[in-house]
Amino acid sequence: MNKITSIIATVAAFAATGCTSYEIDMPENPAAPVIGNEVSTNVIYQANPRFFGENDCLKGLTAQLTRISDMDCDILWVMPVYETGELNGIGSPYCIRDFKALNPRYGTMADMKELVSSAHSKGMRVILDWVANHTAWDCPWITEHPDWYEKDADGNIVSPAGWSDVAQLNFENPEVRTAMKDAMFYWVDQLSIDGFRCDYADGVPQDFWSSLITDLRAKNSDMIMLAETTNPEYYADGFNMIYDWNSATTISATFKGGKPADVVKEAKEALAKVPDGKSILRYVFNHDVAAENNVATMYGTPEGVPAAYVLASMLNGTPMIYSSMDVEGLSGKLSFFDYRTMDFSTALSDEYKLINAAFKASAEVRRGELLDYSNSAVVCFTRAIPGHNLLVAVNTTGSVQTVKTPIVLAGATMTNLINGNPVAAPVVIELEPYAYTILMN
């Protein structure tokens, strides 16, 4: 039985017994304090509307919400939905002509409201992608308020960071700040969204973000704010999450012959800068990574992607699934400028569901100390709190590999968090190509 078939059989067994998850009893009062801060139990699904239809993209995404929610994803990040520019444009959804208008190819405001309402009914929160740094060249602000833009010595409006399709706003002008806040609140008021993912956060003054977040949280104290930055200073501005940009490249390198221990090392370094009550975004693909790399080979073969996702999730932070990871047979670079209807895979969705269930079931134990037991082919690590242990092993190669179980756990009765079965931890764990095991007691 191959791995995907095994996953389907496991899900079918859960359904037959009326169970879709399981719980591990945790002591109410551990013998000693739990090590480490609170950890995330949220899973983000990043949805590129253009992958859900060549037109009426929002309806296509809404039609997939049950499947997405069933994967145990509880935050839906929707990439920019706004009307895009054409002057000097290259088709990017991050080139915004009108911050208060929908891209007509995506659908109507009624479609957008239905998407958010449907997500909320399934217990999911919705965050919108926001582009504060720049506008399209045919944004009305260019002609109506040219003083809202940064200019060179000759008085010409400039582009930021070499992106010639967009024009750089000047946040030293208080009117820009007011207009940007007003546009963001428009979507909060119209749709009751739950937060924003803030594109190129480093390109906007931090005091704008802190002021904005204070105002947003006055309206909704639980507003989710994700900054596209690796700078931990943005936590103090009110952001819940920043990026672990190195997670994908480090994990990918391991699947291409690199050192498995580097994955644990990188995660430790990233997590060390996360204060209590905050998190860090970890992923194997996002829209940029999928657009810049061959998605079929970045993690060895397509079969390696779920195994890589285990490492993105189980090493802590807030894991994210990018729309396309749940599609079989994709190859090459996936431009997020393109419109295409994808055939989402039930088998892959079921596999991510089980990984996410393991991620959530292990939350308390993931607060424990992280210890590395990796060898030359397998990423292997443990976490422990008084009375409970978590053991994760991931084969990063296309051949059968083994790794020694830490001696303190060999023979211990544990639960396999992927299938819910009890198991005696073996002295040596044998893993099929790109297979993984997640055990906890």
mmCIF file with all atom_site columns, N, CA and C in Angstrom, residues 178-243:
data_model
loop_
_atom_site.group_PDB
_atom_site.id
_atom_site.type_symbol
_atom_site.label_atom_id
_atom_site.label_alt_id
_atom_site.label_comp_id
_atom_site.label_asym_id
_atom_site.label_entity_id
_atom_site.label_seq_id
_atom_site.pdbx_PDB_ins_code
_atom_site.Cartn_x
_atom_site.Cartn_y
_atom_site.Cartn_z
_atom_site.occupancy
_atom_site.B_iso_or_equiv
_atom_site.pdbx_formal_charge
_atom_site.auth_seq_id
_atom_site.auth_comp_id
_atom_site.auth_asym_id
_atom_site.auth_atom_id
_atom_site.pdbx_PDB_model_num
ATOM 1   N N  . THR A 1 178 ? -4.001  58.780 6.314  1.00 0.00 ? 178 THR A N  1
ATOM 2   C CA . THR A 1 178 ? -5.445  58.821 6.524  1.00 0.00 ? 178 THR A CA 1
ATOM 3   C C  . THR A 1 178 ? -6.187  58.055 5.428  1.00 0.00 ? 178 THR A C  1
ATOM 4   N N  . ALA A 1 179 ? -5.768  58.256 4.180  1.00 0.00 ? 179 ALA A N  1
ATOM 5   C CA . ALA A 1 179 ? -6.419  57.578 3.062  1.00 0.00 ? 179 ALA A CA 1
ATOM 6   C C  . ALA A 1 179 ? -6.217  56.066 3.125  1.00 0.00 ? 179 ALA A C  1
ATOM 7   N N  . MET A 1 180 ? -5.019  55.645 3.516  1.00 0.00 ? 180 MET A N  1
ATOM 8   C CA . MET A 1 180 ? -4.743  54.217 3.585  1.00 0.00 ? 180 MET A CA 1
ATOM 9   C C  . MET A 1 180 ? -5.543  53.563 4.705  1.00 0.00 ? 180 MET A C  1
ATOM 10  N N  . LYS A 1 181 ? -5.611  54.205 5.865  1.00 0.00 ? 181 LYS A N  1
ATOM 11  C CA . LYS A 1 181 ? -6.422  53.675 6.959  1.00 0.00 ? 181 LYS A CA 1
ATOM 12  C C  . LYS A 1 181 ? -7.887  53.591 6.552  1.00 0.00 ? 181 LYS A C  1
ATOM 13  N N  . ASP A 1 182 ? -8.353  54.627 5.890  1.00 0.00 ? 182 ASP A N  1
ATOM 14  C CA . ASP A 1 182 ? -9.746  54.653 5.458  1.00 0.00 ? 182 ASP A CA 1
ATOM 15  C C  . ASP A 1 182 ? -10.051 53.491 4.516  1.00 0.00 ? 182 ASP A C  1
ATOM 16  N N  . ALA A 1 183 ? -9.144  53.206 3.601  1.00 0.00 ? 183 ALA A N  1
ATOM 17  C CA . ALA A 1 183 ? -9.349  52.109 2.653  1.00 0.00 ? 183 ALA A CA 1
ATOM 18  C C  . ALA A 1 183 ? -9.368  50.759 3.363  1.00 0.00 ? 183 ALA A C  1
ATOM 19  N N  . MET A 1 184 ? -8.497  50.585 4.345  1.00 0.00 ? 184 MET A N  1
ATOM 20  C CA . MET A 1 184 ? -8.459  49.316 5.076  1.00 0.00 ? 184 MET A CA 1
ATOM 21  C C  . MET A 1 184 ? -9.729  49.128 5.895  1.00 0.00 ? 184 MET A C  1
ATOM 22  N N  . PHE A 1 185 ? -10.180 50.189 6.541  1.00 0.00 ? 185 PHE A N  1
ATOM 23  C CA . PHE A 1 185 ? -11.392 50.087 7.348  1.00 0.00 ? 185 PHE A CA 1
ATOM 24  C C  . PHE A 1 185 ? -12.625 49.847 6.468  1.00 0.00 ? 185 PHE A C  1
ATOM 25  N N  . TYR A 1 186 ? -12.552 50.262 5.229  1.00 0.00 ? 186 TYR A N  1
ATOM 26  C CA . TYR A 1 186 ? -13.669 50.002 4.309  1.00 0.00 ? 186 TYR A CA 1
ATOM 27  C C  . TYR A 1 186 ? -13.980 48.510 4.258  1.00 0.00 ? 186 TYR A C  1
ATOM 28  N N  . TRP A 1 187 ? -12.945 47.683 4.139  1.00 0.00 ? 187 TRP A N  1
ATOM 29  C CA . TRP A 1 187 ? -13.145 46.238 4.026  1.00 0.00 ? 187 TRP A CA 1
ATOM 30  C C  . TRP A 1 187 ? -13.541 45.617 5.357  1.00 0.00 ? 187 TRP A C  1
ATOM 31  N N  . VAL A 1 188 ? -13.037 46.179 6.448  1.00 0.00 ? 188 VAL A N  1
ATOM 32  C CA . VAL A 1 188 ? -13.467 45.699 7.764  1.00 0.00 ? 188 VAL A CA 1
ATOM 33  C C  . VAL A 1 188 ? -14.953 45.985 7.951  1.00 0.00 ? 188 VAL A C  1
ATOM 34  N N  . ASP A 1 189 ? -15.369 47.189 7.600  1.00 0.00 ? 189 ASP A N  1
ATOM 35  C CA . ASP A 1 189 ? -16.767 47.583 7.771  1.00 0.00 ? 189 ASP A CA 1
ATOM 36  C C  . ASP A 1 189 ? -17.699 46.846 6.817  1.00 0.00 ? 189 ASP A C  1
ATOM 37  N N  . GLN A 1 190 ? -17.273 46.657 5.577  1.00 0.00 ? 190 GLN A N  1
ATOM 38  C CA . GLN A 1 190 ? -18.117 46.018 4.581  1.00 0.00 ? 190 GLN A CA 1
ATOM 39  C C  . GLN A 1 190 ? -18.252 44.513 4.787  1.00 0.00 ? 190 GLN A C  1
ATOM 40  N N  . LEU A 1 191 ? -17.162 43.878 5.241  1.00 0.00 ? 191 LEU A N  1
ATOM 41  C CA . LEU A 1 191 ? -17.118 42.416 5.237  1.00 0.00 ? 191 LEU A CA 1
ATOM 42  C C  . LEU A 1 191 ? -16.924 41.776 6.603  1.00 0.00 ? 191 LEU A C  1
ATOM 43  N N  . SER A 1 192 ? -16.618 42.581 7.610  1.00 0.00 ? 192 SER A N  1
ATOM 44  C CA . SER A 1 192 ? -16.295 42.025 8.938  1.00 0.00 ? 192 SER A CA 1
ATOM 45  C C  . SER A 1 192 ? -15.138 41.035 8.850  1.00 0.00 ? 192 SER A C  1
ATOM 46  N N  . ILE A 1 193 ? -14.109 41.402 8.081  1.00 0.00 ? 193 ILE A N  1
ATOM 47  C CA . ILE A 1 193 ? -12.930 40.538 7.999  1.00 0.00 ? 193 ILE A CA 1
ATOM 48  C C  . ILE A 1 193 ? -12.185 40.543 9.332  1.00 0.00 ? 193 ILE A C  1
ATOM 49  N N  . ASP A 1 194 ? -11.261 39.614 9.470  1.00 0.00 ? 194 ASP A N  1
ATOM 50  C CA . ASP A 1 194 ? -10.619 39.371 10.760 1.00 0.00 ? 194 ASP A CA 1
ATOM 51  C C  . ASP A 1 194 ? -9.177  39.846 10.818 1.00 0.00 ? 194 ASP A C  1
ATOM 52  N N  . GLY A 1 195 ? -8.691  40.506 9.766  1.00 0.00 ? 195 GLY A N  1
ATOM 53  C CA . GLY A 1 195 ? -7.334  41.002 9.817  1.00 0.00 ? 195 GLY A CA 1
ATOM 54  C C  . GLY A 1 195 ? -6.727  41.152 8.440  1.00 0.00 ? 195 GLY A C  1
ATOM 55  N N  . PHE A 1 196 ? -5.411  41.403 8.439  1.00 0.00 ? 196 PHE A N  1
ATOM 56  C CA . PHE A 1 196 ? -4.691  41.661 7.196  1.00 0.00 ? 196 PHE A CA 1
ATOM 57  C C  . PHE A 1 196 ? -3.325  40.989 7.211  1.00 0.00 ? 196 PHE A C  1
ATOM 58  N N  . ARG A 1 197 ? -2.903  40.548 6.034  1.00 0.00 ? 197 ARG A N  1
ATOM 59  C CA . ARG A 1 197 ? -1.511  40.202 5.794  1.00 0.00 ? 197 ARG A CA 1
ATOM 60  C C  . ARG A 1 197 ? -0.923  41.406 5.084  1.00 0.00 ? 197 ARG A C  1
ATOM 61  N N  . CYS A 1 198 ? 0.092   42.038 5.647  1.00 0.00 ? 198 CYS A N  1
ATOM 62  C CA . CYS A 1 198 ? 0.593   43.320 5.160  1.00 0.00 ? 198 CYS A CA 1
ATOM 63  C C  . CYS A 1 198 ? 1.832   43.116 4.304  1.00 0.00 ? 198 CYS A C  1
ATOM 64  N N  . ASP A 1 199 ? 1.648   43.301 3.014  1.00 0.00 ? 199 ASP A N  1
ATOM 65  C CA . ASP A 1 199 ? 2.696   43.103 2.023  1.00 0.00 ? 199 ASP A CA 1
ATOM 66  C C  . ASP A 1 199 ? 3.823   44.121 2.213  1.00 0.00 ? 199 ASP A C  1
ATOM 67  N N  . TYR A 1 200 ? 5.056   43.645 2.048  1.00 0.00 ? 200 TYR A N  1
ATOM 68  C CA . TYR A 1 200 ? 6.241   44.516 2.102  1.00 0.00 ? 200 TYR A CA 1
ATOM 69  C C  . TYR A 1 200 ? 6.133   45.491 3.277  1.00 0.00 ? 200 TYR A C  1
ATOM 70  N N  . ALA A 1 201 ? 5.935   44.930 4.463  1.00 0.00 ? 201 ALA A N  1
ATOM 71  C CA . ALA A 1 201 ? 5.741   45.768 5.658  1.00 0.00 ? 201 ALA A CA 1
ATOM 72  C C  . ALA A 1 201 ? 6.933   46.668 5.921  1.00 0.00 ? 201 ALA A C  1
ATOM 73  N N  . ASP A 1 202 ? 8.131   46.223 5.543  1.00 0.00 ? 202 ASP A N  1
ATOM 74  C CA . ASP A 1 202 ? 9.332   47.037 5.763  1.00 0.00 ? 202 ASP A CA 1
ATOM 75  C C  . ASP A 1 202 ? 9.326   48.312 4.935  1.00 0.00 ? 202 ASP A C  1
ATOM 76  N N  . GLY A 1 203 ? 8.495   48.370 3.892  1.00 0.00 ? 203 GLY A N  1
ATOM 77  C CA . GLY A 1 203 ? 8.456   49.542 3.030  1.00 0.00 ? 203 GLY A CA 1
ATOM 78  C C  . GLY A 1 203 ? 7.568   50.653 3.543  1.00 0.00 ? 203 GLY A C  1
ATOM 79  N N  . VAL A 1 204 ? 6.971   50.462 4.710  1.00 0.00 ? 204 VAL A N  1
ATOM 80  C CA . VAL A 1 204 ? 6.061   51.444 5.311  1.00 0.00 ? 204 VAL A CA 1
ATOM 81  C C  . VAL A 1 204 ? 6.575   51.768 6.707  1.00 0.00 ? 204 VAL A C  1
ATOM 82  N N  . PRO A 1 205 ? 6.562   53.023 7.129  1.00 0.00 ? 205 PRO A N  1
ATOM 83  C CA . PRO A 1 205 ? 7.071   53.374 8.461  1.00 0.00 ? 205 PRO A CA 1
ATOM 84  C C  . PRO A 1 205 ? 6.370   52.587 9.569  1.00 0.00 ? 205 PRO A C  1
ATOM 85  N N  . GLN A 1 206 ? 7.150   52.151 10.528 1.00 0.00 ? 206 GLN A N  1
ATOM 86  C CA . GLN A 1 206 ? 6.592   51.343 11.604 1.00 0.00 ? 206 GLN A CA 1
ATOM 87  C C  . GLN A 1 206 ? 5.542   52.102 12.408 1.00 0.00 ? 206 GLN A C  1
ATOM 88  N N  . ASP A 1 207 ? 5.709   53.412 12.551 1.00 0.00 ? 207 ASP A N  1
ATOM 89  C CA . ASP A 1 207 ? 4.726   54.135 13.354 1.00 0.00 ? 207 ASP A CA 1
ATOM 90  C C  . ASP A 1 207 ? 3.359   54.178 12.669 1.00 0.00 ? 207 ASP A C  1
ATOM 91  N N  . PHE A 1 208 ? 3.323   54.036 11.336 1.00 0.00 ? 208 PHE A N  1
ATOM 92  C CA . PHE A 1 208 ? 2.023   53.899 10.673 1.00 0.00 ? 208 PHE A CA 1
ATOM 93  C C  . PHE A 1 208 ? 1.364   52.604 11.093 1.00 0.00 ? 208 PHE A C  1
ATOM 94  N N  . TRP A 1 209 ? 2.128   51.507 11.083 1.00 0.00 ? 209 TRP A N  1
ATOM 95  C CA . TRP A 1 209 ? 1.562   50.220 11.459 1.00 0.00 ? 209 TRP A CA 1
ATOM 96  C C  . TRP A 1 209 ? 1.062   50.226 12.894 1.00 0.00 ? 209 TRP A C  1
ATOM 97  N N  . SER A 1 210 ? 1.838   50.756 13.797 1.00 0.00 ? 210 SER A N  1
ATOM 98  C CA . SER A 1 210 ? 1.425   50.749 15.209 1.00 0.00 ? 210 SER A CA 1
ATOM 99  C C  . SER A 1 210 ? 0.151   51.560 15.411 1.00 0.00 ? 210 SER A C  1
ATOM 100 N N  . SER A 1 211 ? 0.061   52.717 14.726 1.00 0.00 ? 211 SER A N  1
ATOM 101 C CA . SER A 1 211 ? -1.148  53.538 14.822 1.00 0.00 ? 211 SER A CA 1
ATOM 102 C C  . SER A 1 211 ? -2.344  52.816 14.212 1.00 0.00 ? 211 SER A C  1
ATOM 103 N N  . LEU A 1 212 ? -2.141  52.218 13.038 1.00 0.00 ? 212 LEU A N  1
ATOM 104 C CA . LEU A 1 212 ? -3.215  51.500 12.368 1.00 0.00 ? 212 LEU A CA 1
ATOM 105 C C  . LEU A 1 212 ? -3.729  50.352 13.225 1.00 0.00 ? 212 LEU A C  1
ATOM 106 N N  . ILE A 1 213 ? -2.805  49.549 13.754 1.00 0.00 ? 213 ILE A N  1
ATOM 107 C CA . ILE A 1 213 ? -3.209  48.361 14.512 1.00 0.00 ? 213 ILE A CA 1
ATOM 108 C C  . ILE A 1 213 ? -3.937  48.760 15.789 1.00 0.00 ? 213 ILE A C  1
ATOM 109 N N  . THR A 1 214 ? -3.501  49.850 16.417 1.00 0.00 ? 214 THR A N  1
ATOM 110 C CA . THR A 1 214 ? -4.221  50.351 17.586 1.00 0.00 ? 214 THR A CA 1
ATOM 111 C C  . THR A 1 214 ? -5.666  50.679 17.222 1.00 0.00 ? 214 THR A C  1
ATOM 112 N N  . ASP A 1 215 ? -5.853  51.346 16.080 1.00 0.00 ? 215 ASP A N  1
ATOM 113 C CA . ASP A 1 215 ? -7.201  51.709 15.641 1.00 0.00 ? 215 ASP A CA 1
ATOM 114 C C  . ASP A 1 215 ? -8.026  50.475 15.267 1.00 0.00 ? 215 ASP A C  1
ATOM 115 N N  . LEU A 1 216 ? -7.402  49.519 14.578 1.00 0.00 ? 216 LEU A N  1
ATOM 116 C CA . LEU A 1 216 ? -8.118  48.299 14.202 1.00 0.00 ? 216 LEU A CA 1
ATOM 117 C C  . LEU A 1 216 ? -8.547  47.507 15.428 1.00 0.00 ? 216 LEU A C  1
ATOM 118 N N  . ARG A 1 217 ? -7.650  47.417 16.400 1.00 0.00 ? 217 ARG A N  1
ATOM 119 C CA . ARG A 1 217 ? -7.970  46.617 17.585 1.00 0.00 ? 217 ARG A CA 1
ATOM 120 C C  . ARG A 1 217 ? -8.992  47.323 18.490 1.00 0.00 ? 217 ARG A C  1
ATOM 121 N N  . ALA A 1 218 ? -9.133  48.623 18.326 1.00 0.00 ? 218 ALA A N  1
ATOM 122 C CA . ALA A 1 218 ? -10.201 49.320 19.049 1.00 0.00 ? 218 ALA A CA 1
ATOM 123 C C  . ALA A 1 218 ? -11.553 48.870 18.524 1.00 0.00 ? 218 ALA A C  1
ATOM 124 N N  . LYS A 1 219 ? -11.576 48.439 17.272 1.00 0.00 ? 219 LYS A N  1
ATOM 125 C CA . LYS A 1 219 ? -12.813 47.946 16.650 1.00 0.00 ? 219 LYS A CA 1
ATOM 126 C C  . LYS A 1 219 ? -12.991 46.449 16.878 1.00 0.00 ? 219 LYS A C  1
ATOM 127 N N  . ASN A 1 220 ? -11.881 45.723 16.820 1.00 0.00 ? 220 ASN A N  1
ATOM 128 C CA . ASN A 1 220 ? -11.907 44.270 17.019 1.00 0.00 ? 220 ASN A CA 1
ATOM 129 C C  . ASN A 1 220 ? -10.605 43.878 17.699 1.00 0.00 ? 220 ASN A C  1
ATOM 130 N N  . SER A 1 221 ? -10.677 43.562 18.971 1.00 0.00 ? 221 SER A N  1
ATOM 131 C CA . SER A 1 221 ? -9.462  43.290 19.757 1.00 0.00 ? 221 SER A CA 1
ATOM 132 C C  . SER A 1 221 ? -8.741  42.030 19.293 1.00 0.00 ? 221 SER A C  1
ATOM 133 N N  . ASP A 1 222 ? -9.421  41.170 18.541 1.00 0.00 ? 222 ASP A N  1
ATOM 134 C CA . ASP A 1 222 ? -8.817  39.922 18.077 1.00 0.00 ? 222 ASP A CA 1
ATOM 135 C C  . ASP A 1 222 ? -8.304  40.010 16.642 1.00 0.00 ? 222 ASP A C  1
ATOM 136 N N  . MET A 1 223 ? -8.157  41.210 16.131 1.00 0.00 ? 223 MET A N  1
ATOM 137 C CA . MET A 1 223 ? -7.715  41.386 14.744 1.00 0.00 ? 223 MET A CA 1
ATOM 138 C C  . MET A 1 223 ? -6.364  40.692 14.522 1.00 0.00 ? 223 MET A C  1
ATOM 139 N N  . ILE A 1 224 ? -6.279  39.859 13.475 1.00 0.00 ? 224 ILE A N  1
ATOM 140 C CA . ILE A 1 224 ? -5.055  39.139 13.127 1.00 0.00 ? 224 ILE A CA 1
ATOM 141 C C  . ILE A 1 224 ? -4.235  40.012 12.192 1.00 0.00 ? 224 ILE A C  1
ATOM 142 N N  . MET A 1 225 ? -2.967  40.242 12.549 1.00 0.00 ? 225 MET A N  1
ATOM 143 C CA . MET A 1 225 ? -2.095  41.071 11.721 1.00 0.00 ? 225 MET A CA 1
ATOM 144 C C  . MET A 1 225 ? -0.791  40.321 11.458 1.00 0.00 ? 225 MET A C  1
ATOM 145 N N  . LEU A 1 226 ? -0.552  40.040 10.177 1.00 0.00 ? 226 LEU A N  1
ATOM 146 C CA . LEU A 1 226 ? 0.640   39.322 9.722  1.00 0.00 ? 226 LEU A CA 1
ATOM 147 C C  . LEU A 1 226 ? 1.489   40.261 8.889  1.00 0.00 ? 226 LEU A C  1
ATOM 148 N N  . ALA A 1 227 ? 2.740   40.449 9.287  1.00 0.00 ? 227 ALA A N  1
ATOM 149 C CA . ALA A 1 227 ? 3.652   41.344 8.572  1.00 0.00 ? 227 ALA A CA 1
ATOM 150 C C  . ALA A 1 227 ? 4.614   40.544 7.702  1.00 0.00 ? 227 ALA A C  1
ATOM 151 N N  . GLU A 1 228 ? 4.708   40.935 6.441  1.00 0.00 ? 228 GLU A N  1
ATOM 152 C CA . GLU A 1 228 ? 5.710   40.324 5.573  1.00 0.00 ? 228 GLU A CA 1
ATOM 153 C C  . GLU A 1 228 ? 7.062   40.975 5.874  1.00 0.00 ? 228 GLU A C  1
ATOM 154 N N  . THR A 1 229 ? 7.686   40.474 6.913  1.00 0.00 ? 229 THR A N  1
ATOM 155 C CA . THR A 1 229 ? 9.006   40.935 7.356  1.00 0.00 ? 229 THR A CA 1
ATOM 156 C C  . THR A 1 229 ? 9.603   39.858 8.245  1.00 0.00 ? 229 THR A C  1
ATOM 157 N N  . THR A 1 230 ? 10.906  39.868 8.365  1.00 0.00 ? 230 THR A N  1
ATOM 158 C CA . THR A 1 230 ? 11.574  38.997 9.339  1.00 0.00 ? 230 THR A CA 1
ATOM 159 C C  . THR A 1 230 ? 12.034  39.784 10.553 1.00 0.00 ? 230 THR A C  1
ATOM 160 N N  . ASN A 1 231 ? 11.731  41.070 10.594 1.00 0.00 ? 231 ASN A N  1
ATOM 161 C CA . ASN A 1 231 ? 12.205  41.952 11.653 1.00 0.00 ? 231 ASN A CA 1
ATOM 162 C C  . ASN A 1 231 ? 11.335  41.806 12.905 1.00 0.00 ? 231 ASN A C  1
ATOM 163 N N  . PRO A 1 232 ? 11.879  41.293 14.007 1.00 0.00 ? 232 PRO A N  1
ATOM 164 C CA . PRO A 1 232 ? 11.063  41.089 15.216 1.00 0.00 ? 232 PRO A CA 1
ATOM 165 C C  . PRO A 1 232 ? 10.591  42.385 15.861 1.00 0.00 ? 232 PRO A C  1
ATOM 166 N N  . GLU A 1 233 ? 11.122  43.535 15.439 1.00 0.00 ? 233 GLU A N  1
ATOM 167 C CA . GLU A 1 233 ? 10.646  44.796 15.992 1.00 0.00 ? 233 GLU A CA 1
ATOM 168 C C  . GLU A 1 233 ? 9.164   45.021 15.693 1.00 0.00 ? 233 GLU A C  1
ATOM 169 N N  . TYR A 1 234 ? 8.669   44.382 14.642 1.00 0.00 ? 234 TYR A N  1
ATOM 170 C CA . TYR A 1 234 ? 7.274   44.591 14.242 1.00 0.00 ? 234 TYR A CA 1
ATOM 171 C C  . TYR A 1 234 ? 6.281   43.944 15.209 1.00 0.00 ? 234 TYR A C  1
ATOM 172 N N  . TYR A 1 235 ? 6.756   43.025 16.041 1.00 0.00 ? 235 TYR A N  1
ATOM 173 C CA . TYR A 1 235 ? 5.878   42.494 17.090 1.00 0.00 ? 235 TYR A CA 1
ATOM 174 C C  . TYR A 1 235 ? 5.417   43.620 18.016 1.00 0.00 ? 235 TYR A C  1
ATOM 175 N N  . ALA A 1 236 ? 6.340   44.504 18.367 1.00 0.00 ? 236 ALA A N  1
ATOM 176 C CA . ALA A 1 236 ? 6.012   45.597 19.277 1.00 0.00 ? 236 ALA A CA 1
ATOM 177 C C  . ALA A 1 236 ? 5.012   46.572 18.661 1.00 0.00 ? 236 ALA A C  1
ATOM 178 N N  . ASP A 1 237 ? 4.909   46.590 17.333 1.00 0.00 ? 237 ASP A N  1
ATOM 179 C CA . ASP A 1 237 ? 3.936   47.452 16.666 1.00 0.00 ? 237 ASP A CA 1
ATOM 180 C C  . ASP A 1 237 ? 2.529   46.871 16.706 1.00 0.00 ? 237 ASP A C  1
ATOM 181 N N  . GLY A 1 238 ? 2.413   45.639 17.193 1.00 0.00 ? 238 GLY A N  1
ATOM 182 C CA . GLY A 1 238 ? 1.103   45.018 17.320 1.00 0.00 ? 238 GLY A CA 1
ATOM 183 C C  . GLY A 1 238 ? 0.863   43.837 16.411 1.00 0.00 ? 238 GLY A C  1
ATOM 184 N N  . PHE A 1 239 ? 1.827   43.502 15.549 1.00 0.00 ? 239 PHE A N  1
ATOM 185 C CA . PHE A 1 239 ? 1.641   42.357 14.667 1.00 0.00 ? 239 PHE A CA 1
ATOM 186 C C  . PHE A 1 239 ? 1.655   41.051 15.471 1.00 0.00 ? 239 PHE A C  1
ATOM 187 N N  . ASN A 1 240 ? 0.758   40.134 15.099 1.00 0.00 ? 240 ASN A N  1
ATOM 188 C CA . ASN A 1 240 ? 0.736   38.804 15.714 1.00 0.00 ? 240 ASN A CA 1
ATOM 189 C C  . ASN A 1 240 ? 1.851   37.923 15.186 1.00 0.00 ? 240 ASN A C  1
ATOM 190 N N  . MET A 1 241 ? 2.154   38.092 13.899 1.00 0.00 ? 241 MET A N  1
ATOM 191 C CA . MET A 1 241 ? 3.089   37.201 13.229 1.00 0.00 ? 241 MET A CA 1
ATOM 192 C C  . MET A 1 241 ? 3.999   37.964 12.289 1.00 0.00 ? 241 MET A C  1
ATOM 193 N N  . ILE A 1 242 ? 5.225   37.457 12.165 1.00 0.00 ? 242 ILE A N  1
ATOM 194 C CA . ILE A 1 242 ? 6.129   37.856 11.102 1.00 0.00 ? 242 ILE A CA 1
ATOM 195 C C  . ILE A 1 242 ? 6.532   36.588 10.347 1.00 0.00 ? 242 ILE A C  1
ATOM 196 N N  . TYR A 1 243 ? 7.436   36.710 9.397  1.00 0.00 ? 243 TYR A N  1
ATOM 197 C CA . TYR A 1 243 ? 7.817   35.596 8.533  1.00 0.00 ? 243 TYR A CA 1
ATOM 198 C C  . TYR A 1 243 ? 9.074   34.882 9.031  1.00 0.00 ? 243 TYR A C  1
#
